[in-house]
Coordinates of C-alpha atoms and ligand atoms in Angstrom, one line a residue:
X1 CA 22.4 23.2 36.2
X2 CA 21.0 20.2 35.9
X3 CA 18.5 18.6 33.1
X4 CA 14.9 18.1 33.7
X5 CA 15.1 14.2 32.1
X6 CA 18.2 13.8 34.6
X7 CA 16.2 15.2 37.2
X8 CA 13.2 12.8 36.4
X9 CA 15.0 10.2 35.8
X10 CA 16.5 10.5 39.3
X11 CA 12.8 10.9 41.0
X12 CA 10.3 8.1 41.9
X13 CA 7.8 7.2 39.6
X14 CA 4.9 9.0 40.6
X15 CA 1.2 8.6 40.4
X16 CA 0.2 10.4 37.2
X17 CA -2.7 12.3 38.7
X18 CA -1.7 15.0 41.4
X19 CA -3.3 16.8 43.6
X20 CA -3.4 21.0 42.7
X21 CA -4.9 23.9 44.4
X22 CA -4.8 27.0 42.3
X23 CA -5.4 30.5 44.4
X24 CA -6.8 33.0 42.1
X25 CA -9.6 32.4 38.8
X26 CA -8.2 35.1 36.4
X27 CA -7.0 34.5 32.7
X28 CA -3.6 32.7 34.1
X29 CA -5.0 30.6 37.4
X30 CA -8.1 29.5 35.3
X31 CA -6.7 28.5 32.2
X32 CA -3.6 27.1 33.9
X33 CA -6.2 25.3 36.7
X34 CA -8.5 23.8 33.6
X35 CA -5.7 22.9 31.6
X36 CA -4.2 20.5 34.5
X37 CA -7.3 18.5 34.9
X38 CA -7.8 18.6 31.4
X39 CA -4.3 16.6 31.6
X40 CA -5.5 14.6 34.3
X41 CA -4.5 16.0 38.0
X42 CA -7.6 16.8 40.7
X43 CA -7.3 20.8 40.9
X44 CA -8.6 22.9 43.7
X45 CA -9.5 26.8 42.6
X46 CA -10.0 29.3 44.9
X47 CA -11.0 33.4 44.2
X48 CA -12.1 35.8 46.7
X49 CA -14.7 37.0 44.4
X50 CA -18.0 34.9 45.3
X51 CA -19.8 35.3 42.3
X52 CA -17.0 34.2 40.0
X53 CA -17.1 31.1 42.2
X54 CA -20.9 30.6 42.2
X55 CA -20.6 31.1 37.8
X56 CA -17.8 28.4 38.4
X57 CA -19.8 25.9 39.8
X58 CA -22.9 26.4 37.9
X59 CA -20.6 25.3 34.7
X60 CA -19.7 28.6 33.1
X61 CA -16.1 30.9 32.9
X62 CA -16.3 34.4 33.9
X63 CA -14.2 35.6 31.0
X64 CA -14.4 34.5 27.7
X65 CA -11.6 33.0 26.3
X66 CA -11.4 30.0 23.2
X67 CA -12.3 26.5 25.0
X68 CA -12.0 27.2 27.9
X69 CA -16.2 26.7 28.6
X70 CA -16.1 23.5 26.7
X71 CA -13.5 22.4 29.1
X72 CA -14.8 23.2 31.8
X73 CA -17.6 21.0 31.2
X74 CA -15.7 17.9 30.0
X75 CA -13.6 18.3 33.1
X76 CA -16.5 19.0 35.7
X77 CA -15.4 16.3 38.0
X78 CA -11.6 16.9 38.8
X79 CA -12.7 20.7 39.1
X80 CA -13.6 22.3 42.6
X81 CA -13.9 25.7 43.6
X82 CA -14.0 27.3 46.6
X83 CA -13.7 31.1 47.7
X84 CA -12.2 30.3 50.9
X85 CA -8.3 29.2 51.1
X86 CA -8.6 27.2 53.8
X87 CA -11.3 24.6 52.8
X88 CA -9.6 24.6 48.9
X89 CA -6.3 23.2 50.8
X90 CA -6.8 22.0 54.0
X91 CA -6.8 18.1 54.6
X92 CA -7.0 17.6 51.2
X93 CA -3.2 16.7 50.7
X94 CA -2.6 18.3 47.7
X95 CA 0.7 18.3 46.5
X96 CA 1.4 21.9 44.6
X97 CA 0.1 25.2 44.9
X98 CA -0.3 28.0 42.4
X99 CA -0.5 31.3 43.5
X100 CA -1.8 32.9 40.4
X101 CA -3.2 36.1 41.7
X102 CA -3.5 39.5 40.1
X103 CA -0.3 41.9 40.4
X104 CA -1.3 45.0 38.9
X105 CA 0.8 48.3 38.7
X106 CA 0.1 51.0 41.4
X107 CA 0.2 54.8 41.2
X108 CA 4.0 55.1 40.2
X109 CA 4.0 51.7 37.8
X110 CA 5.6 49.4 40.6
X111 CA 4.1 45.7 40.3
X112 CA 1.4 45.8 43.5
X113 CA 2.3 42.7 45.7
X114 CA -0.8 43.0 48.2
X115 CA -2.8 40.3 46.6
X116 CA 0.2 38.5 46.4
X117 CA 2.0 38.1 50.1
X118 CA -1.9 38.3 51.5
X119 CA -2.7 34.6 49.8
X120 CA 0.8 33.4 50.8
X121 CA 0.3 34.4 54.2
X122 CA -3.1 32.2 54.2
X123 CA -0.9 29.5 53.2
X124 CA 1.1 29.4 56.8
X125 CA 0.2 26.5 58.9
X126 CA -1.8 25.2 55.6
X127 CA 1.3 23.6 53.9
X128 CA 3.7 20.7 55.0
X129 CA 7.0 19.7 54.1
X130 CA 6.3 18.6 51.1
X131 CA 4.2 21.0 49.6
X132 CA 5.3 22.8 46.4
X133 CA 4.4 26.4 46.6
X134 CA 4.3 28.0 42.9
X135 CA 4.4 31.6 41.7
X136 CA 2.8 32.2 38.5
X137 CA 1.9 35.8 38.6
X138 CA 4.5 38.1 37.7
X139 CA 6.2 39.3 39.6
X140 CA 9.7 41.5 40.4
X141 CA 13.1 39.6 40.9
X142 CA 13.5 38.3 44.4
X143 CA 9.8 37.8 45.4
X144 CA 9.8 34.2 45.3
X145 CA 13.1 34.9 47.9
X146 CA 10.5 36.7 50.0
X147 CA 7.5 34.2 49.7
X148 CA 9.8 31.3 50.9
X149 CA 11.4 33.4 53.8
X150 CA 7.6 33.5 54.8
X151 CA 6.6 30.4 54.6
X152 CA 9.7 28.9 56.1
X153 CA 10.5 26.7 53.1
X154 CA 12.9 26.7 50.0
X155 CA 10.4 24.6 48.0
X156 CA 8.9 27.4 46.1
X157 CA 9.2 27.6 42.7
X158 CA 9.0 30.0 40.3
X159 CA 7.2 29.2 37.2
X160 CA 5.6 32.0 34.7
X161 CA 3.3 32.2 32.4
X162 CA 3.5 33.1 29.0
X163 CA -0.1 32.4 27.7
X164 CA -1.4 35.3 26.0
X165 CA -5.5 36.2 26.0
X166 CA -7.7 35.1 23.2
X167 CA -5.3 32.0 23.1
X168 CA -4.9 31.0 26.1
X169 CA -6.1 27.2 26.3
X170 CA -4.1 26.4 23.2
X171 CA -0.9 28.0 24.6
X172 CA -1.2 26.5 28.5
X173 CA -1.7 22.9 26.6
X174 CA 0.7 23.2 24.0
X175 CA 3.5 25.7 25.5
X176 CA 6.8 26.4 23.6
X177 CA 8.8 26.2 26.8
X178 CA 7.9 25.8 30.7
X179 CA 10.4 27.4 32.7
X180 CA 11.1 26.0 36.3
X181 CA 13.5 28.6 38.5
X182 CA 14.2 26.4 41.4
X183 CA 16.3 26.7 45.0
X184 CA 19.5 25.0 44.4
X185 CA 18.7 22.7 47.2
X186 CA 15.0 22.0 45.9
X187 CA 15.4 19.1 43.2
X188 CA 12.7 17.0 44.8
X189 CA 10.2 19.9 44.3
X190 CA 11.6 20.0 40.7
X191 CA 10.7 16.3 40.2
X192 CA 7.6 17.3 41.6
X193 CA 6.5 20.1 38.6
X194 CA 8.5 17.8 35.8
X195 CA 5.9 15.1 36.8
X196 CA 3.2 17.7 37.0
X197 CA 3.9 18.9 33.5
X198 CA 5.2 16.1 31.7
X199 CA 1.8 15.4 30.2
X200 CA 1.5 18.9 29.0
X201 CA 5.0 18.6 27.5
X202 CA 4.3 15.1 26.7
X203 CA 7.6 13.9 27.3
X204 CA 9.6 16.6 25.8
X205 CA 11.6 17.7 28.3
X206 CA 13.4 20.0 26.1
X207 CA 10.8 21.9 26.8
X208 CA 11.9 22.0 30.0
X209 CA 13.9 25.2 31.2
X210 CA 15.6 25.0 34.4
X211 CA 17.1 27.6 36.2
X212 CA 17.2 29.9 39.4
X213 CA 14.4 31.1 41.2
X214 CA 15.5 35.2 40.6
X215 CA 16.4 34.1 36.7
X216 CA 12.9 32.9 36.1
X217 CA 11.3 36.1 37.5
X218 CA 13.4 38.0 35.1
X219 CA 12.8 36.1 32.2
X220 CA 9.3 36.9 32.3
X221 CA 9.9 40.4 32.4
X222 CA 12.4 39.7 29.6
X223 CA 9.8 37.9 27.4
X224 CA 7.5 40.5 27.8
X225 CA 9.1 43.6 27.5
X226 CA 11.7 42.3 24.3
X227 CA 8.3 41.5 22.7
X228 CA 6.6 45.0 23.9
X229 CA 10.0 46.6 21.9
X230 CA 9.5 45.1 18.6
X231 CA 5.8 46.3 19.1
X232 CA 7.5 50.1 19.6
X233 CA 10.2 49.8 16.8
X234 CA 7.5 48.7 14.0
X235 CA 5.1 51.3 15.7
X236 CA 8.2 53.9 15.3
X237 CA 9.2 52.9 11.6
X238 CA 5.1 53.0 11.0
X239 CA 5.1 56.6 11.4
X240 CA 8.3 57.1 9.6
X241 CA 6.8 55.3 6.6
X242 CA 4.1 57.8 6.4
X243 CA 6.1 60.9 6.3
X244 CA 8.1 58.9 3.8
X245 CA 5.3 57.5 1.7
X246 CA 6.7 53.9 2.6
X247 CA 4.0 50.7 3.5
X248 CA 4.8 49.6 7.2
X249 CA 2.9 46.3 5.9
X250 CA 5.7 45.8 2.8
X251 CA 8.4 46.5 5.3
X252 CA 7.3 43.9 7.9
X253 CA 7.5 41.2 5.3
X254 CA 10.3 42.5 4.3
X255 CA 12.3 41.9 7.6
X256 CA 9.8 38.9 8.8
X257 CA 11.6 36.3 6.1
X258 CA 14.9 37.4 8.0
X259 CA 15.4 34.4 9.9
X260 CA 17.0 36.5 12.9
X261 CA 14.0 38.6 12.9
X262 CA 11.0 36.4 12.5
X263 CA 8.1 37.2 11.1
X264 CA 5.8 37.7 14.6
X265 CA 4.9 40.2 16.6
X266 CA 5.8 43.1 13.9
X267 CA 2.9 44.3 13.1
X268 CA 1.6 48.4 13.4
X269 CA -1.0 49.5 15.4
X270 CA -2.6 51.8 17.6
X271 CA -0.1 50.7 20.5
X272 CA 0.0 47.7 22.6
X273 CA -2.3 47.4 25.6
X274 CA -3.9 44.8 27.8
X275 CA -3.5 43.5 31.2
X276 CA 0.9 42.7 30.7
X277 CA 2.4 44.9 28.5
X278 CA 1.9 48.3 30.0
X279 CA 2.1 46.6 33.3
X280 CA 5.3 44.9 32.9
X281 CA 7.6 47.4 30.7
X282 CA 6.4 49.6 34.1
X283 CA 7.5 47.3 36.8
X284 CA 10.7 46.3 35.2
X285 CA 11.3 50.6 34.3
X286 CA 10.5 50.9 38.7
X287 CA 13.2 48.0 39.0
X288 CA 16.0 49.4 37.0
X289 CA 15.3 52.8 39.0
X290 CA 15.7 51.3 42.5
X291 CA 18.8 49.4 41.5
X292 CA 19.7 53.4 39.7
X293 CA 20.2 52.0 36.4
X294 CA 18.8 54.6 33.6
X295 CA 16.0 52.4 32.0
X296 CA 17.0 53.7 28.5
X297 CA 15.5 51.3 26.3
X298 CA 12.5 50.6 28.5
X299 CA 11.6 54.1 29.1
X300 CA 11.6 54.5 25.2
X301 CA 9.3 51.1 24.1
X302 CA 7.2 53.1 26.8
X303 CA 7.0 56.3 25.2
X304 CA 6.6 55.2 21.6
X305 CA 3.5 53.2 23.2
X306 CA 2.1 55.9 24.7
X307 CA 2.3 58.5 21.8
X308 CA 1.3 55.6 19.1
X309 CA -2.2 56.2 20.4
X310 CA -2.1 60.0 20.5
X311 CA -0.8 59.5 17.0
X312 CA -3.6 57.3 16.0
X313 CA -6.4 59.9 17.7
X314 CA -4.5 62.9 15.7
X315 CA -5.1 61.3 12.5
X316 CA -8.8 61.3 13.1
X317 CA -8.4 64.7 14.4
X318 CA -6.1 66.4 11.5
X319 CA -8.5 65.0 8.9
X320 CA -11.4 66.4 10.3
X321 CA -9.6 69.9 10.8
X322 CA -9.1 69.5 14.9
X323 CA -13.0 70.0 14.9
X324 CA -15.2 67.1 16.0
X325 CA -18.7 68.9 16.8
X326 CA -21.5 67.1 15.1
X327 CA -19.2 64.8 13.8
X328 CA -20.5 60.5 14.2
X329 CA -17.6 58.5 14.8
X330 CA -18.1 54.8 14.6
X331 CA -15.3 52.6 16.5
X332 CA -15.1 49.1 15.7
X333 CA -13.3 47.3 18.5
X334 CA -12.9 48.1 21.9
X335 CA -10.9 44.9 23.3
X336 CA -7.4 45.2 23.6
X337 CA -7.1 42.7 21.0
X338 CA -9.2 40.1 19.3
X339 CA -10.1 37.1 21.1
X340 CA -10.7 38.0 24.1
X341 CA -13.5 40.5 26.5
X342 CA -10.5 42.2 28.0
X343 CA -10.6 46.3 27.4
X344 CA -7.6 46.6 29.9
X345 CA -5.2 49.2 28.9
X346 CA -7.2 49.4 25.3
X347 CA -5.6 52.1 22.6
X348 CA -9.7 52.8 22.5
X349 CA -10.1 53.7 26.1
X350 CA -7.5 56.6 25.4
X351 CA -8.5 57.2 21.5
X352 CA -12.0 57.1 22.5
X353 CA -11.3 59.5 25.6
X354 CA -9.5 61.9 22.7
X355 CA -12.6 62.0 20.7
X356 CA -15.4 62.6 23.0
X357 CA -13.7 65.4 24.9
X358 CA -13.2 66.9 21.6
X359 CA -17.0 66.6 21.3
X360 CA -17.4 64.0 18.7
X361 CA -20.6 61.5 19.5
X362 CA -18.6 58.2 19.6
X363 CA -20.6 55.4 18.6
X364 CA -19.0 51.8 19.5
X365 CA -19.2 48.4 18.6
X366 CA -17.4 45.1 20.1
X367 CA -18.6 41.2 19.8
X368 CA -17.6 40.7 23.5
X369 CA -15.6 43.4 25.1
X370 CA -18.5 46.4 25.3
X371 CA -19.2 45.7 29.2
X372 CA -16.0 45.3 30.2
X373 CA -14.9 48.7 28.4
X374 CA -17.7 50.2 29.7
X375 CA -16.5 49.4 33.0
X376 CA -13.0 50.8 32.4
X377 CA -14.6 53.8 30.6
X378 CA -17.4 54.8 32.7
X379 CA -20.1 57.0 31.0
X380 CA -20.2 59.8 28.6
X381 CA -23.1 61.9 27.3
X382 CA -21.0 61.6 24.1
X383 CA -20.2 57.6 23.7
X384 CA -23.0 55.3 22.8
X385 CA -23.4 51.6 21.7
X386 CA -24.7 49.9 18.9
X387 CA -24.9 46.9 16.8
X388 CA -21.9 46.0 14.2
X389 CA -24.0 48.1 11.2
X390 CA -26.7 49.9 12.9
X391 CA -23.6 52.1 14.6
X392 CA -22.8 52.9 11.2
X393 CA -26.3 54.8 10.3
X394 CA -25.4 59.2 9.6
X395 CA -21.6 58.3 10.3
X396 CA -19.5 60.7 9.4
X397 CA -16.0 58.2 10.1
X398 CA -15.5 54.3 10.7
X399 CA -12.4 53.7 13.0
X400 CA -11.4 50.4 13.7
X401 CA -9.1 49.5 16.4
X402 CA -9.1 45.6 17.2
X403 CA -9.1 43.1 14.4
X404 CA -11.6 40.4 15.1
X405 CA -12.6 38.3 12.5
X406 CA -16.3 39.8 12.3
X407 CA -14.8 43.0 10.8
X408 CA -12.0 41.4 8.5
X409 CA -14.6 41.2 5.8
X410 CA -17.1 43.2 6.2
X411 CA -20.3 44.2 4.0
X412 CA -19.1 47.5 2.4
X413 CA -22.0 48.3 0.5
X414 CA -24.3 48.2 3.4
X415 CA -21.1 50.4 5.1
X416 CA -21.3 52.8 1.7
X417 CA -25.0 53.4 1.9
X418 CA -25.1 53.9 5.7
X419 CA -22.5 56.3 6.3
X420 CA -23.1 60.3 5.4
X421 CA -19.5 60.3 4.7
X422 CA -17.1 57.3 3.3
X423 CA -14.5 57.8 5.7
X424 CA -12.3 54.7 7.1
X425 CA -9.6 54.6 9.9
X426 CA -8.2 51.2 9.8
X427 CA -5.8 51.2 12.2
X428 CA -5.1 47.2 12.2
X429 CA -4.1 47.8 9.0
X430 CA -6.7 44.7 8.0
X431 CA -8.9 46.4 4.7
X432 CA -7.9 46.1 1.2
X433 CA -7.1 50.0 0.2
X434 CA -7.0 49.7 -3.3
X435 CA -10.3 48.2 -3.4
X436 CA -12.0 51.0 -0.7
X437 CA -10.8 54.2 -2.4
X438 CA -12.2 52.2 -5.7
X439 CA -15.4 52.3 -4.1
X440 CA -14.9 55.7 -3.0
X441 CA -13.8 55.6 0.6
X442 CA -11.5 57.9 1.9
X443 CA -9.3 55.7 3.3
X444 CA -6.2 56.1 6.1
X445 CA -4.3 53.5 8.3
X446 CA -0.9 52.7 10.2
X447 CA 2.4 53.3 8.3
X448 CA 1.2 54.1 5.0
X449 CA 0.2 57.7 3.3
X450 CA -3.6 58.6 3.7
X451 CA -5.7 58.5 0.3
X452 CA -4.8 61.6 -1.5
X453 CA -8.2 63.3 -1.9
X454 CA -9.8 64.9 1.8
X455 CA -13.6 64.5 1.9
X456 CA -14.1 66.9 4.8
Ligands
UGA1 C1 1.3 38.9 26.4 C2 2.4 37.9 26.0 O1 2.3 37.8 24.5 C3 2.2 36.6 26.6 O2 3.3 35.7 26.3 C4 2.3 36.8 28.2 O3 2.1 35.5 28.8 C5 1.2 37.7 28.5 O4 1.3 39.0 27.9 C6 1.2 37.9 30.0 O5 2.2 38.5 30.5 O6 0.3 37.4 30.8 P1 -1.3 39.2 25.9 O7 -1.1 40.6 26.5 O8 -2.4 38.4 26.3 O9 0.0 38.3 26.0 O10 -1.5 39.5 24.3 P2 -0.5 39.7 23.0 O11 -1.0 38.8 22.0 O12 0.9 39.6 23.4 O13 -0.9 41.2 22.6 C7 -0.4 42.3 23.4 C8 -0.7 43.6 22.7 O14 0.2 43.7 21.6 C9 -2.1 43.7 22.1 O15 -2.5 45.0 22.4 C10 -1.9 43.5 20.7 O16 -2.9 44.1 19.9 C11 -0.5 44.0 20.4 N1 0.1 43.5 19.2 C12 0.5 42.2 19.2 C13 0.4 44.3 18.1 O17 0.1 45.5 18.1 N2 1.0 43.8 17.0 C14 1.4 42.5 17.0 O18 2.0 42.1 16.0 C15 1.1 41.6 18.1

């Protein structure tokens, strides 16, 4: 295979500002659409949804994510948005396409391609020779094979995306590596995304990762679900600690100054969620079964996922006896993870559903993620919302489940005074424990023995 610098080297010198259309305005296609004109190329956005595209235009992102507002002021004039395909692409001679459309799991945990083929289908008799076609969603091995069987043309390219939510700007601008899967016959199309990137590389093509188009697909998946297994092994040796009277959090910085370990992505919680994780450790389990190899690994990192949040919800239950009438339970955090107003595939849309149908009045706070939980959630005679503190008036339990930085220090007097009873589920594992059961909290997290005394 050959290098990206040889490959660039090789191509023409190219005009610095291309032309991109980007088909879809979710986390990937808006950050990723953003970040090229924040590097300099014209971009072209299209989503189906209308109303995302009128909030576009009047200046403002439909999800929140670090930057990306500021941004999309500063870069108001290479930005355009459209919700109809044909007017984003047509006469406009743009150069590369993104399709970064949604590719959600359906009943049985396949990756759903519908969004998918449908905008690649709008693209026939939109595209010309030259045009680069671009798959960033994820999606199972061979679809790019598929996409350029229907458009006729070996110039598309896979090319996924590894941004994560809540830092998404800073990882689109500054990735660790790009990867480029490529026909073998396409090196002019390569040129085309080296020149495309090389600002957001800024010369580095070691950054650079070359390969085939079916490789590329896979190495997403890989990415995703090697990361989605240390999640499950620390979540694993978490529970293990407690019945051994271990601390998870000693443990991980234990193993974290082991260079061949590293010390990210280790810590406990109450399970992995969001939009990729659950997805992808599904799709890839769907593609090891049609191809009837026993997912062995996969199907584990996906059962240790699912029970970490039962485990989390029992530990609330066993301390209150399994009995949750009358009781007020205050949850603190209802995105997936800090940083971001995504609820999808929360632990607290599960931990949440545990306590309410074991009548507990659920009273929940989030600095951004509240509507779209509610969404996902729906309502419940038994779940309520409230401010960061007010939530906390009569509570019998605070549980937190996402660790943004508004709870990382919070005011514990004010939390003393307000609760009936001093109860604390941290389940980020972010509170000093020491300190709380000083102050006389009763006091239990991930992968460490509760407090000794029981206040029910
Ligand atoms: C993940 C990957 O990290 C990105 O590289 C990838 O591009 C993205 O999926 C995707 O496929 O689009 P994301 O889901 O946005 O990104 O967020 P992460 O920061 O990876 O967190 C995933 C879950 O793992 C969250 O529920 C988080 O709370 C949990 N987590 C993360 C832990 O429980 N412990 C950790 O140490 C780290």
């Amino acid at each position: 295979m050959v290098s990206a610098q040889e490959i660039s080297q090789a191509g023409q010198i190219r005009d610095a500002r291309m032309r991109v259309a980007v088909i879809g305005c979710g986390y990937v296609g808006l950050v990723t659409g953003v970040c090229l004109a924040e590097v300099g190329h014209e971009v072209h956005l299209v989503d189906l949804d209308k109303k995302k595209i009128e909030m576009l235009n009047s200046g403002k992102a439909p999800i929140y994510e670090l930057g990306l507002d500021l941004l999309l002021q500063s870069n108001k004039p290479s930005l355009h948005f459209y919700s109809d395909i044909t007017e984003a692409i047509q006469d406009r001679d743009i150069e590369v396409i993104f399709i970064a459309v949604g590719t959600p799991s359906d009943k049985e945990g396949h990756a759903d391609l519908t969004a998918l083929f449908r905008a690649a289908r709008s693209l026939i008799g939109l595209i010309n020779e030259k045009t680069v076609v671009v798959v960033k969603s994820t999606v199972p091995v061979g679809t790019c094979d598929n996409v350029a069987e229907m458009l006729d043309t070996q110039r598309v390219i896979s090319n996924p995306e590894f941004l994560k939510e809540g830092t998404a700007v800073k990882d689109c601008l500054e990735p660790d590596r790009v990867v480029i899967g490529h026909h073998f016959d396409c090196n002019d199309a390569v040129d085309i995304m080296i020149h495309l990137y090389y600002p957001i590389v800024r010369g580095d093509y070691d950054k650079i990762v070359l390969m085939d188009r079916r490789s590329s697909e896979m190495t997403k998946y890989a990415a995703n679900v090697m990361l989605a297994a240390r999640l499950s092994m620390m979540n694993e040796l978490a529970v293990l600690c407690e019945k051994y009277d271990a601390d998870i959090e000693q443990v991980r910085l234990g193993i974290g100054k082991d260079e061949r370990i590293g010390p990210h992505f280790l810590k406990a919680g109450p399970g992995y969620g969001g939009s990729c994780f659950p997805k992808d450790v599904s799709a890839l389990l769907c593609m090891a079964e049609k191809v009837k190899v026993e997912p062995i690994m996969l199907s584990a990192i996906k059962d240790r996922n699912d029970n970490q949040r039962y485990h989390a919800a029992c530990k609330i239950l066993d301390y209150f006896r399994w009995s949750l009438q009358d009781k007020r339970i205050v949850v603190w955090g209802l995105a997936f993870k800090a940083g971001t107003d995504d609820a999808r595939e929360s632990p607290a849309l599960e931990i949440i559903r545990t306590l309410v149908e074991k009548d507990a009045m659920v009273v929940a706070h989030d600095p951004k993620a509240t509507e779209t939980f509610q969404e996902a959630f729906g309502d419940h005679d038994n779940l309520s919302y409230n401010g960061q503190y007010g939530a906390l008036f009569g509570a019998d339990a605070l549980v937190l489940l996402t660790d943004w930085d508004e709870y990382k220090k919070p005011n514990w007097e004010l939390i003393g005074r307000s609760m009936y009873k001093k109860t604390i589920f941290d389940f980020r594992n972010i509170w000093d424990r020491e300190h709380l059961e000083r102050d006389g909290f009763y006091y239990e997290s991930i992968g460490r023995a509760p407090s000794a005394t029981f206040f029910v």
